[in-house]
C-alpha positions as a printed NumPy array, in Angstrom:
array([[112.172,  84.022, 120.428],
       [111.967,  81.789, 117.837],
       [112.997,  83.066, 113.831],
       [110.05 ,  80.581, 112.325],
       [107.547,  83.316, 113.852],
       [108.527,  85.319, 110.819],
       [108.397,  82.612, 108.1  ],
       [105.033,  81.181, 108.234],
       [103.287,  83.21 , 105.794],
       [105.104,  81.524, 103.933],
       [104.016,  78.574, 104.935],
       [100.334,  79.329, 105.229],
       [100.675,  80.494, 101.246],
       [101.85 ,  77.358,  99.98 ],
       [102.947,  78.469,  96.438],
       [102.381,  82.209,  97.057],
       [105.291,  83.996,  96.97 ],
       [106.988,  87.374,  95.775],
       [108.587,  86.748,  91.959],
       [112.696,  85.599,  92.409],
       [114.959,  88.381,  90.833],
       [117.887,  87.53 ,  92.953],
       [119.496,  86.249,  89.315],
       [118.41 ,  89.729,  87.265],
       [119.707,  92.771,  86.691],
       [118.14 ,  96.315,  86.012],
       [119.49 ,  99.197,  84.427],
       [119.008, 102.594,  86.128],
       [119.812, 105.336,  84.601],
       [122.266, 107.765,  86.753],
       [122.574, 111.611,  87.397],
       [124.755, 113.372,  90.141],
       [123.061, 116.665,  91.89 ],
       [126.199, 117.62 ,  94.155],
       [127.003, 115.224,  96.63 ],
       [122.966, 113.309,  96.027],
       [123.138, 110.24 ,  93.549],
       [119.546, 109.62 ,  91.721],
       [119.955, 106.306,  90.228],
       [117.067, 105.561,  88.465],
       [113.626, 107.601,  86.288],
       [111.227, 109.991,  88.041],
       [109.441, 108.724,  92.067],
       [105.849, 107.53 ,  91.297],
       [103.881, 109.554,  93.986],
       [103.63 , 108.813,  97.509],
       [101.271, 106.756,  97.613],
       [102.568, 104.64 ,  94.726],
       [106.205, 104.249,  96.902],
       [107.324, 101.063,  98.473],
       [110.806, 102.786, 100.831],
       [113.382, 100.882, 102.232],
       [115.711, 103.626, 104.08 ],
       [119.926, 103.04 , 105.321],
       [122.768, 104.761, 105.927],
       [122.963, 107.837, 103.626],
       [120.695, 106.161, 101.473],
       [116.9  , 105.383, 100.429],
       [115.705, 102.488,  97.915],
       [112.505, 102.925,  96.19 ],
       [109.885, 100.574,  94.526],
       [106.8  , 101.643,  92.661],
       [104.664,  99.207,  93.942],
       [102.648,  99.228,  90.176],
       [105.732,  97.677,  88.554],
       [108.42 ,  96.569,  91.923],
       [110.357,  93.611,  89.495],
       [111.306,  96.713,  87.179],
       [110.672, 100.195,  88.466],
       [113.068, 101.315,  91.567],
       [115.45 , 103.526,  92.16 ],
       [118.476, 104.593,  94.419],
       [118.832, 107.907,  96.539],
       [122.567, 108.159,  98.063],
       [122.552, 111.245,  99.683],
       [126.101, 110.05 , 101.682],
       [127.875, 108.008,  99.647],
       [130.269, 107.489, 102.591],
       [127.766, 106.424, 104.889],
       [126.233, 104.28 , 101.626],
       [129.339, 102.757, 100.801],
       [129.705, 100.052, 103.36 ],
       [125.981,  98.036, 102.632],
       [125.204,  99.265,  99.266],
       [126.942,  96.77 ,  97.218],
       [125.88 ,  93.804,  99.48 ],
       [122.773,  94.69 ,  98.271],
       [122.208,  96.129,  94.415],
       [126.61 ,  94.602,  93.534],
       [129.458,  96.383,  92.894],
       [128.594,  98.58 ,  90.047],
       [126.838, 100.674,  92.514],
       [129.631, 101.398,  94.603],
       [131.822, 102.013,  91.894],
       [130.388, 104.806,  90.637],
       [129.828, 106.635,  94.212],
       [133.151, 106.011,  94.479],
       [134.356, 107.706,  91.393],
       [135.532, 111.305,  91.322],
       [133.815, 112.276,  87.932],
       [130.606, 113.206,  87.551],
       [128.399, 110.472,  85.279],
       [128.088, 110.851,  81.539],
       [124.686, 112.026,  80.652],
       [123.351, 109.153,  79.136],
       [125.406, 107.273,  82.054],
       [123.575, 103.627,  82.964],
       [123.972, 101.49 ,  85.978],
       [123.808,  97.496,  85.76 ],
       [121.979,  97.169,  89.202],
       [122.315,  93.671,  90.592],
       [118.762,  92.1  ,  91.836],
       [120.619,  90.014,  94.893],
       [118.705,  87.973,  98.   ],
       [119.358,  91.435,  99.882],
       [117.705,  93.235,  97.48 ],
       [114.617,  91.106,  96.658],
       [114.483,  91.018, 100.759],
       [114.596,  94.761, 101.131],
       [111.749,  95.022,  98.59 ],
       [109.621,  92.435, 100.188],
       [110.365,  94.566, 103.592],
       [109.271,  97.961, 101.477],
       [105.854,  96.624,  99.374],
       [104.97 ,  94.898, 103.263],
       [104.943,  98.306, 104.799],
       [103.127,  99.739, 101.749],
       [100.994,  97.139, 101.98 ],
       [ 99.967,  98.474, 105.822],
       [ 99.543, 101.592, 104.643],
       [ 97.574, 101.761, 101.77 ],
       [ 96.025,  98.871, 100.533],
       [ 92.199,  99.821,  99.369],
       [ 90.259,  97.984, 101.245],
       [ 86.602,  98.82 ,  99.712],
       [ 83.58 ,  97.008,  99.473],
       [ 82.328,  99.277,  96.567],
       [ 84.92 ,  97.513,  94.531],
       [ 85.408,  94.511,  96.306],
       [ 88.074,  94.686,  97.372],
       [ 88.745,  92.573, 100.78 ],
       [ 91.093,  93.734, 103.876],
       [ 94.285,  92.106, 104.295],
       [ 95.321,  89.322, 107.431],
       [ 96.829,  91.7  , 109.576],
       [ 98.815,  88.352, 110.287],
       [ 99.867,  87.819, 107.13 ],
       [100.829,  91.52 , 107.068],
       [102.614,  90.95 , 109.936],
       [104.918,  87.637, 109.07 ],
       [105.433,  89.166, 105.507],
       [107.559,  92.086, 107.691],
       [108.879,  89.969, 109.403],
       [110.289,  86.921, 107.313],
       [111.647,  89.955, 105.372],
       [113.627,  91.751, 107.512],
       [114.964,  88.009, 108.948],
       [116.492,  87.929, 105.471],
       [118.264,  90.93 , 105.633],
       [119.815,  90.214, 108.693],
       [120.658,  86.253, 108.588],
       [122.693,  87.172, 104.792],
       [123.752,  90.6  , 105.279],
       [127.882,  90.986, 106.889],
       [126.479,  94.829, 107.318],
       [125.179,  95.568, 110.442],
       [123.677,  98.93 , 108.935],
       [121.1  ,  96.029, 107.323],
       [120.04 ,  94.727, 110.423],
       [117.434,  96.656, 111.968],
       [116.455,  94.935, 114.878],
       [114.204,  97.444, 116.502],
       [112.364,  96.591, 113.535],
       [112.24 ,  93.314, 113.303],
       [111.003,  93.236, 117.191],
       [108.153,  95.161, 116.085],
       [107.164,  92.948, 113.211],
       [107.472,  89.805, 115.869],
       [105.244,  92.175, 118.792],
       [102.688,  93.413, 116.078],
       [102.387,  89.124, 114.657],
       [101.989,  88.13 , 118.432],
       [ 98.892,  90.62 , 118.9  ],
       [ 97.619,  89.98 , 115.791],
       [ 97.87 ,  86.189, 116.709],
       [ 96.313,  86.755, 120.364],
       [ 93.307,  88.875, 118.237],
       [ 92.364,  86.677, 115.181],
       [ 94.823,  82.539, 115.796],
       [ 97.723,  81.235, 115.792],
       [ 98.838,  81.237, 111.887],
       [ 99.92 ,  77.412, 111.351],
       [101.686,  75.132, 108.927],
       [ 98.998,  72.981, 108.609],
       [ 96.471,  74.979, 108.482],
       [ 94.663,  74.95 , 104.646],
       [ 93.875,  78.932, 106.181],
       [ 92.155,  79.908, 103.331],
       [ 89.143,  77.417, 103.316],
       [ 88.564,  78.105, 106.774],
       [ 86.837,  81.209, 108.866],
       [ 89.207,  83.909, 109.727],
       [ 88.794,  84.202, 113.273],
       [ 89.412,  80.835, 114.291],
       [ 91.706,  79.67 , 116.802],
       [ 94.463,  77.915, 114.049],
       [ 95.302,  75.202, 116.401],
       [ 93.081,  71.614, 114.64 ],
       [ 90.012,  72.236, 115.728],
       [ 87.084,  73.606, 114.778],
       [ 86.749,  77.138, 113.502],
       [ 84.382,  79.078, 115.706],
       [ 81.275,  80.85 , 114.183],
       [ 82.054,  84.49 , 113.074],
       [ 80.166,  86.536, 112.781],
       [ 79.724,  87.793, 108.602],
       [ 77.562,  91.076, 109.42 ],
       [ 78.005,  93.243, 106.714],
       [ 79.954,  96.31 , 109.143],
       [ 82.473,  94.326, 110.556],
       [ 82.871,  90.876, 108.2  ],
       [ 86.363,  90.215, 106.967],
       [ 84.674,  88.487, 103.554],
       [ 83.535,  91.548, 101.411],
       [ 79.008,  91.426, 100.891],
       [ 77.448,  92.923,  97.821],
       [ 77.025,  95.947,  98.148],
       [ 73.499,  95.28 ,  97.261],
       [ 73.386,  94.802, 100.787],
       [ 74.368,  97.903, 102.42 ],
       [ 72.707, 100.532, 104.353],
       [ 74.422, 102.825, 102.263],
       [ 72.852, 101.659,  98.844],
       [ 69.308, 101.995, 100.339],
       [ 66.798, 104.583,  99.451],
       [ 65.809, 106.461, 102.854],
       [ 62.951, 105.119, 104.449],
       [ 61.812, 107.862, 107.409],
       [ 61.794, 110.88 , 104.978],
       [ 61.555, 111.918, 101.139],
       [ 64.732, 113.645,  99.951],
       [ 63.773, 115.87 ,  96.949],
       [ 67.736, 116.604,  96.642],
       [ 70.716, 114.271,  97.1  ],
       [ 73.495, 113.95 ,  95.107],
       [ 77.452, 112.424,  96.075],
       [ 80.401, 114.624,  96.654],
       [ 84.082, 113.602,  96.616],
       [ 85.708, 112.763,  99.417],
       [ 89.564, 114.847, 100.662],
       [ 91.112, 112.19 , 102.698],
       [ 94.317, 113.429, 103.514],
       [ 93.976, 114.635, 106.952],
       [ 92.364, 111.512, 108.164],
       [ 94.755, 107.637, 109.101],
       [ 94.485, 105.234, 106.262],
       [ 91.398, 102.334, 106.614],
       [ 88.547, 104.851, 107.853],
       [ 86.621, 105.294, 105.309],
       [ 86.145, 102.477, 101.954],
       [ 88.577, 103.844,  99.218],
       [ 86.345, 104.314,  96.569],
       [ 83.49 , 106.182,  98.656],
       [ 82.276, 109.116,  97.759],
       [ 80.254, 110.706, 100.384],
       [ 76.174, 110.245,  99.823],
       [ 73.884, 113.481, 100.559],
       [ 70.493, 114.026, 100.535],
       [ 68.095, 117.013, 102.193],
       [ 64.674, 116.161, 103.711],
       [ 62.06 , 117.606, 106.053],
       [ 61.616, 117.083, 108.908],
       [ 58.809, 118.831, 109.965],
       [ 59.324, 122.52 , 108.02 ],
       [ 63.161, 122.402, 108.669],
       [ 65.34 , 121.229, 105.345],
       [ 67.718, 118.668, 107.031],
       [ 71.001, 116.878, 105.113],
       [ 72.281, 113.814, 105.405],
       [ 75.742, 112.514, 104.758],
       [ 76.517, 108.828, 104.513],
       [ 80.127, 107.658, 103.709],
       [ 81.05 , 104.145, 103.68 ],
       [ 83.235, 102.472, 106.234],
       [ 86.51 , 100.611, 105.529],
       [ 85.773,  96.81 , 105.5  ],
       [ 87.574,  95.352, 108.426],
       [ 88.847,  91.599, 108.646],
       [ 87.095,  88.565, 110.291],
       [ 85.433,  90.704, 112.603],
       [ 87.855,  93.31 , 114.282],
       [ 86.268,  96.429, 115.369],
       [ 86.346,  99.171, 113.259],
       [ 88.626, 102.055, 114.286],
       [ 86.303, 105.094, 116.12 ],
       [ 87.864, 108.188, 115.252],
       [ 86.725, 111.699, 116.212],
       [ 85.785, 112.133, 112.523],
       [ 84.307, 115.727, 111.723],
       [ 83.202, 116.615, 107.816],
       [ 83.19 , 120.21 , 106.404],
       [ 82.053, 121.514, 103.062],
       [ 80.384, 124.221, 101.706],
       [ 78.39 , 125.783, 105.344],
       [ 78.435, 122.195, 106.953],
       [ 80.788, 121.367, 109.578],
       [ 79.77 , 118.48 , 111.531],
       [ 80.671, 115.265, 113.977],
       [ 79.999, 111.712, 111.965],
       [ 79.397, 108.65 , 113.489],
       [ 79.883, 105.142, 112.944],
       [ 76.611, 102.688, 112.12 ],
       [ 75.544, 100.013, 110.031],
       [ 78.907, 100.253, 108.2  ],
       [ 79.047, 103.497, 107.497],
       [ 79.646, 107.316, 108.907],
       [ 76.853, 108.837, 109.213],
       [ 75.599, 112.652, 110.282],
       [ 73.002, 114.975, 110.017],
       [ 71.971, 118.234, 110.864],
       [ 69.522, 121.505, 109.409],
       [ 70.742, 123.677, 106.754],
       [ 69.521, 126.836, 105.379],
       [ 66.319, 127.347, 103.189],
       [ 68.22 , 128.334, 100.614],
       [ 69.684, 125.189,  99.884],
       [ 66.853, 123.681,  98.365],
       [ 67.623, 126.288,  95.464],
       [ 70.8  , 126.212,  95.755],
       [ 71.855, 122.416,  96.95 ],
       [ 75.845, 121.934,  97.351],
       [ 77.289, 120.81 ,  93.812],
       [ 80.967, 120.799,  92.601],
       [ 82.37 , 120.786,  96.708],
       [ 84.552, 118.218,  97.897],
       [ 83.709, 116.584, 101.466],
       [ 86.734, 116.916, 103.204],
       [ 87.721, 114.603, 105.675],
       [ 89.534, 115.766, 109.144],
       [ 89.786, 115.173, 113.112],
       [ 89.813, 118.308, 115.365],
       [ 93.549, 118.91 , 116.232],
       [ 95.583, 116.799, 113.613],
       [ 97.446, 118.759, 111.697],
       [ 99.456, 116.272, 109.401],
       [ 98.235, 115.754, 106.029],
       [ 99.406, 112.646, 103.778],
       [ 99.335, 112.248, 100.129],
       [ 96.058, 112.283,  99.03 ],
       [ 96.1  , 108.83 ,  96.458],
       [ 94.556, 108.616,  93.13 ],
       [ 92.178, 105.505,  94.335],
       [ 90.634, 104.808,  91.223],
       [ 94.625, 103.423,  90.642],
       [ 95.073, 101.997,  94.291],
       [ 92.195,  99.582,  93.355],
       [ 93.462,  99.045,  89.92 ],
       [ 96.371,  97.706,  91.771],
       [ 95.115,  95.727,  94.382],
       [ 92.639,  94.281,  91.52 ],
       [ 95.828,  92.647,  89.593],
       [ 97.412,  91.776,  92.595],
       [ 93.841,  89.669,  93.757],
       [ 94.057,  87.843,  90.493],
       [ 97.675,  87.646,  90.704],
       [ 99.017,  87.761,  93.803],
       [102.124,  88.324,  94.458],
       [102.697,  87.709,  98.499],
       [101.291,  85.45 , 101.259],
       [ 98.483,  88.069, 102.251],
       [ 97.52 ,  89.214,  98.836],
       [ 96.823,  85.441,  97.985],
       [ 94.95 ,  84.723, 100.977],
       [ 92.893,  87.505, 100.553],
       [ 92.519,  86.5  ,  96.826],
       [ 90.496,  83.06 ,  97.92 ],
       [ 87.868,  85.769,  99.577],
       [ 87.948,  88.435,  96.939],
       [ 84.573,  88.598,  93.998],
       [ 87.298,  89.373,  90.686]])
């Protein structure tokens, strides 16, 4: 397969690229705990953490400041030594070979080689795929799946081509990124270096032909609409709503990208006949172009309510009767839990406001092709 598939992201982005830190050096504090070496300050929370893992060591970057805030955790120095000096220079490998513990104020001068930049770019591309906070509420567009896959493939290819150690050549991950790129291009059209991608319809096949029209309905369009146009923000039309409010949402039990990164659960109670019903609405995450939204078996639990949610008009909705006492004691101070029946995996609950702040900074000053393309669709 042609190596250029993974490089199309840079072609499309023009002058948008990751910061060049190949010649820079970062000072990292060093401690040793028995057989584990820790370079760098304390790790950020998991949702702000970009990670690359090699034999015997894990490299991490704080996505809020990846050029300067990074670290290394070495759990097996023997396995890490053959490759880690290629990535960060000799200072790290000299310490790992030392039989003595570092002093209390020891610093390692870590050189950021082109391989370190490539490993960081792999980690950041994976972070974008896992945590990018697409939000209609806060006008953060979703990222182009083609560029996400191309960024991963490009960075993994740079690691493979630039390294002498086989530990840095993750062929399976590179094949997976190329497979994802091919699948995304079949869905949305091919990325070409002559295509002025940010100025064309996202769903067009990029072969020089006129772009096909894209359905820009708010429920599935890649372009972020005004929040005032969304059904979630219109007042209920059918029924009078004597009680209403919002709840924070616990999203730790559901996959990323199902609900809007900034959405709260909006509720109102109204009568159907003589029976009070509660109506819930949660804004769905925006989807790139006219990509089909995910359709998990999404359920909600809070107070005395357990209900299945359905996706209609860009929002997850549920309604069901509630006991009469909720009229005098309505839900308050509750956290609404979203879950999938049978799914036990819990992921870290992110700080939505902080994630969105980071994303909006990237839309103003993009650090990757996918962020640059999204910036062309953002209202910042």
